[in-house]
Each structure stands twice: as structure tokens, then as C-alpha cells.
Tab-separated table of C-alpha atoms in Angstrom:
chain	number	residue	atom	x	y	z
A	25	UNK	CA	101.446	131.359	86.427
A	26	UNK	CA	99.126	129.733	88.894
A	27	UNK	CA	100.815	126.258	90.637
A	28	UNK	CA	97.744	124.446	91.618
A	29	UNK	CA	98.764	121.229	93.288
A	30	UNK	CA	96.451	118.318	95.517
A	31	UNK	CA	95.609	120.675	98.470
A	32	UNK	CA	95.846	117.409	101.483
A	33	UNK	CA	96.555	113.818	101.590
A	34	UNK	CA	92.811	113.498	100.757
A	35	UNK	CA	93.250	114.975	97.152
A	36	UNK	CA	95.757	112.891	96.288
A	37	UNK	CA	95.705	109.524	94.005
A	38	UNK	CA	97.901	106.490	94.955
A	39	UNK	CA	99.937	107.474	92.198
A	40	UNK	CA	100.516	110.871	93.113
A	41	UNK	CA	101.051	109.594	96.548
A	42	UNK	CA	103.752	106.907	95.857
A	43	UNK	CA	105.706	109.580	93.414
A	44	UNK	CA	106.092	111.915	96.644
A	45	UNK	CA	107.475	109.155	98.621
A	46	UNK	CA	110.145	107.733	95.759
A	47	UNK	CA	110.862	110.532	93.947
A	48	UNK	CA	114.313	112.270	95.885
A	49	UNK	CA	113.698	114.892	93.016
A	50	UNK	CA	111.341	118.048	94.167
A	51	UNK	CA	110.892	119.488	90.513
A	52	UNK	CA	110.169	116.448	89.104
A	53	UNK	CA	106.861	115.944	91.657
A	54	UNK	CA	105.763	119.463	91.200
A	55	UNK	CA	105.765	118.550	87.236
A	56	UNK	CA	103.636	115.626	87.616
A	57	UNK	CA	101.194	116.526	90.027
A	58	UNK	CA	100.493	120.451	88.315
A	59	UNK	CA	99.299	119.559	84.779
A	60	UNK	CA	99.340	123.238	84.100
A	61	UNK	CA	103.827	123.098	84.658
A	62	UNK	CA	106.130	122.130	81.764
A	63	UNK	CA	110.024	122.190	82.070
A	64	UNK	CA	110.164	125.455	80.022
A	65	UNK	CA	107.449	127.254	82.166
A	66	UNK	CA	108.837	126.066	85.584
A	67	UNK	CA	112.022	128.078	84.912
A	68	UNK	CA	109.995	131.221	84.717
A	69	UNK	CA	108.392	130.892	88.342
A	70	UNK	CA	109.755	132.810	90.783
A	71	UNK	CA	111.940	130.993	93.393
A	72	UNK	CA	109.719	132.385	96.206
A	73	UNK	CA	106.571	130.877	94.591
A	74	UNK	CA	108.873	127.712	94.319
A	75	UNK	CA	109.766	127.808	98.007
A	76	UNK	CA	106.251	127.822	98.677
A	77	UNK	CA	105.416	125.064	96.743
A	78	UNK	CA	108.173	122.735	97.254
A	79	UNK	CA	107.294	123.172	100.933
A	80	UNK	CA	103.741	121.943	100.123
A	81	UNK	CA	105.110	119.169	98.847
A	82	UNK	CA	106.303	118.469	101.906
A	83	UNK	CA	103.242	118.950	103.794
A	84	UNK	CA	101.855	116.548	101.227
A	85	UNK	CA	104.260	113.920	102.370
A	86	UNK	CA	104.262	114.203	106.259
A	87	UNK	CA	100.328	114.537	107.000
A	88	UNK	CA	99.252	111.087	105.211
A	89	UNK	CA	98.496	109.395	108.575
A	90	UNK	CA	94.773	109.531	107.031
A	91	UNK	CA	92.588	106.913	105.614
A	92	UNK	CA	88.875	104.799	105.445
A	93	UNK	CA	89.424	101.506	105.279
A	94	UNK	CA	86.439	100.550	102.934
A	95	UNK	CA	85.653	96.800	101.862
A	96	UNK	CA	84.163	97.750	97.497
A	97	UNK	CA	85.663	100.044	95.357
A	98	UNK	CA	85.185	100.348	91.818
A	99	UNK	CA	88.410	101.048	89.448
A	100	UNK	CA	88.184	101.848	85.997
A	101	UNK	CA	84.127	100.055	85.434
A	102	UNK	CA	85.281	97.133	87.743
A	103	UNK	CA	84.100	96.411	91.229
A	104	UNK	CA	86.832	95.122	93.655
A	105	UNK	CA	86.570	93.523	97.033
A	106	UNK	CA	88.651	93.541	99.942
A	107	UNK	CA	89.849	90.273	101.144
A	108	UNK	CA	87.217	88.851	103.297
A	109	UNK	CA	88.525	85.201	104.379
A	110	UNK	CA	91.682	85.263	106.415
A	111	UNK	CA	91.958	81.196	106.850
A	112	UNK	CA	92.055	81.632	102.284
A	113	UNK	CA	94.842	83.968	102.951
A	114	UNK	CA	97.884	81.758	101.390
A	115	UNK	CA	101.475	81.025	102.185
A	116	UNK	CA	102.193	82.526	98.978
A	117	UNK	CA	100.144	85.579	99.737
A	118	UNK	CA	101.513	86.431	102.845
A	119	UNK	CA	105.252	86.065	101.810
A	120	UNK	CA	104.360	88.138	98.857
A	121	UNK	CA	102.870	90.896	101.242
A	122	UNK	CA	105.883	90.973	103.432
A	123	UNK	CA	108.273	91.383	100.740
A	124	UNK	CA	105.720	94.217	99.423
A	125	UNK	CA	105.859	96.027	102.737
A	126	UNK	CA	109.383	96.717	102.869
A	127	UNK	CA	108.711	99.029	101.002
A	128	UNK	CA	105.541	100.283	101.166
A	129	UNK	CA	105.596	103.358	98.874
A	130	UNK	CA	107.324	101.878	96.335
A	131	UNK	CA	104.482	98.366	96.281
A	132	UNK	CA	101.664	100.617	96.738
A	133	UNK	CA	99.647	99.595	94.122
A	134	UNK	CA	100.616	95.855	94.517
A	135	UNK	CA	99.780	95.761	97.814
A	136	UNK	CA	96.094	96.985	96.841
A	137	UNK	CA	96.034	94.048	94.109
A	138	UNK	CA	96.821	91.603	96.756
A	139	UNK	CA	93.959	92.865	99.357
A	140	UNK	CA	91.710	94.371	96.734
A	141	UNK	CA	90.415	90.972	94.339
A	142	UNK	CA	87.555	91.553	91.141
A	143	UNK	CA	84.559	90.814	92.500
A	144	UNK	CA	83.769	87.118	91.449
A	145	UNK	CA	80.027	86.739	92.670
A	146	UNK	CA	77.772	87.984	95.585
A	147	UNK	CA	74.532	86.787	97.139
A	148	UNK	CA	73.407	89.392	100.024
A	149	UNK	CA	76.427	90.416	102.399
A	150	UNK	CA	78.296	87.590	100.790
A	151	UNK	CA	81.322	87.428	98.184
A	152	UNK	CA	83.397	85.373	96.509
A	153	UNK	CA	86.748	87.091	94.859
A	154	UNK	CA	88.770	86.071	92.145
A	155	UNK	CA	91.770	84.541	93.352
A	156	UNK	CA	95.550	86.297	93.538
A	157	UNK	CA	97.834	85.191	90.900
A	158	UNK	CA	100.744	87.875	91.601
A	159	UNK	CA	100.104	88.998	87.809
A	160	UNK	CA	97.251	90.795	88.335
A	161	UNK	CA	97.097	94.535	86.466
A	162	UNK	CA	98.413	96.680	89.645
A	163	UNK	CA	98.201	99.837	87.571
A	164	UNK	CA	94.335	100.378	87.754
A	165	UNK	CA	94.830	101.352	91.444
A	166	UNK	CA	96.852	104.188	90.730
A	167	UNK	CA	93.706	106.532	90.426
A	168	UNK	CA	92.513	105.417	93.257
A	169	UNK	CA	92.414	107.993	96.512
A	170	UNK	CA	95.529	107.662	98.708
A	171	UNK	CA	93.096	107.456	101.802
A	172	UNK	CA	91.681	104.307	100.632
A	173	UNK	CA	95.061	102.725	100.827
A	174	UNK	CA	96.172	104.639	103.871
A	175	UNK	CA	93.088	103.105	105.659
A	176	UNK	CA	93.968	99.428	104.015
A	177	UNK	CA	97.124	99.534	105.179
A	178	UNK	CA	96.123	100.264	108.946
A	179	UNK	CA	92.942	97.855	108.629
A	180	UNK	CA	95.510	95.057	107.478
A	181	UNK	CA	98.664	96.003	109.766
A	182	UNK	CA	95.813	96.107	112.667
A	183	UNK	CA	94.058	92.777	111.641
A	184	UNK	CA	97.776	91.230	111.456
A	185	UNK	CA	98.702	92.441	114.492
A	186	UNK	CA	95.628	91.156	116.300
A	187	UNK	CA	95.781	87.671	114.708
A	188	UNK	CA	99.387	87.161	115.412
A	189	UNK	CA	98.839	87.833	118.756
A	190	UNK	CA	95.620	85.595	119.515
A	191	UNK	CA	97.974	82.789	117.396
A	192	UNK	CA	100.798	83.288	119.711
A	193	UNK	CA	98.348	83.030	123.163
A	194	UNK	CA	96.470	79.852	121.427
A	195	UNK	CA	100.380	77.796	121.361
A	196	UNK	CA	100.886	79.095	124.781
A	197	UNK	CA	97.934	77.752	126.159
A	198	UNK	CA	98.707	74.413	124.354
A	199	UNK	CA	102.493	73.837	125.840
């Protein structure tokens, strides 16, 4: 029996990813990410092909330091936009985000849902998103490549970083 699993952090879907990162249970990941595996047949591998691919697993997990940051992406026939005013970013929004990154692997998809809007209108370079409610449908970005959110993350955690700072020289320079 052939164990064919994502081959690097590039093959995997959000979905896939954020199973490898909550799920304490090795079996249980090699299940759902080989289609080919059921219960019955995985007690009929040999431990050393096991070994193997529990051990890719893990390779899976530790090399997702990857990603593109891009600003469309189309999920399931819908076009989605990455956030593209900062000063629109709400209160709500940010507290929301905060909570989310706690824990990151387990608000995955959330996350996207708050930085990734439907696509409300565009004229030339310009859009205008629809607006966060905090009940948007955070399962359509589980198909979604785990680069994408790898390189949302950074683009965001960067972007923060870099506005928090400029915010904390602007009150300096006003005291």
C-alpha cells in the first residue's frame, strides 16, 4: 500500500495545515491527509513504512516558514480581497484579531475571513470590500494553499509591527 501524503508546506491546504498543528494524534493526520488510508488498512502497514511517514509529518509541520502574501484570491467561484485600508481597520477588528492570534493554528481560517473580505466593487487598481461582521463563512478558506496564509500572516504581523512603531515615534514627538 502506497502512503502518498502533501510532499512540502507548499502542497498543503489551510486545512491540512491547521490539522498538523492541533491534532496531538499522528494516526489520525496520516488518515486525513492520505485519502487512499482507512483505519482497517493502516493496521496492515508496516511500522517501518509508518516511521517514515509519521516523520514526514513532522517535516510537514516544522518547514512552514513559507508563504506569498498575495492581495485576490478566488475561493470556491468568489473573488476575495485583502484588506486594503488600515485607518477602516476597526476596534472591533483588531480585538478580534488578537484574540485569533493566540492561537494561530487553531483561528486559521478566521483569521483569513478577517483580512480576506468578498470583493464588493472595483474600478482600475481600486476596491471596495464587503465589510467584517465576525459571522462570515470561515470554512471556504480551508482549500486554500497554506502559503497564502503563511505569507498573510507575515504581511500583517510585518505591517503591524511597522505601524505600531511609527504610532509610538508620532506620541513621542508630540510630548
Amino acid at each position: 500500500m502506497k502512503i502518498s501524503l502533501p510532499k512540502t508546506f507548499e502542497d498543503l491546504t489551510l486545512q491540512q495545515w491547521k490539522l498538523l498543528h492541533t491534532s496531538k494524534d499522528d494516526t489520525a493526520c496520516l488518515l486525513a491527509l492520505c485519502d487512499t488510508l482507512t483505519p482497517s488498512t493502516i493496521k496492515s502497514i508496516p511500522k517501518k513504512a509508518l516511521s517514515i511517514a509519521f516523520a514526514h509529518l513532522q517535516t510537514l509541520r516544522d518547514s512552514e516558514a513559507k508563504g506569498t502574501h498575495v492581495t485576490r484570491i478566488t475561493v470556491k467561484g468568489e473573488e476575495y480581497a485583502f484588506i486594503n485600508d488600515w485607518d477602516a481597520f476597526t476596534l472591533g477588528e483588531y480585538i478580534d484579531m488578537e484574540v485569533y492570534c493566540k492561537d494561530v493554528a487553531e483561528n486559521c481560517t478566521r483569521i483569513m475571513a478577517l483580512l480576506y473580505r468578498k470583493l464588493k466593487r472595483e474600478e482600475g487598481a481600486r476596491y471596495w470590500l464587503e465589510p467584517y461582521t465576525s459571522k462570515e463563512d470561515v470554512s471556504v478558506f480551508e482549500t486554500i494553499p497554506a502559503s497564502v496564509f503563511g505569507g498573510t500572516l507575515v504581511f500583517f504581523l510585518t505591517t503591524r509591527n511597522r505601524l505600531l512603531k511609527t504610532t509610538k515615534l508620532s506620541l513621542a514627538e508630540i510630548l
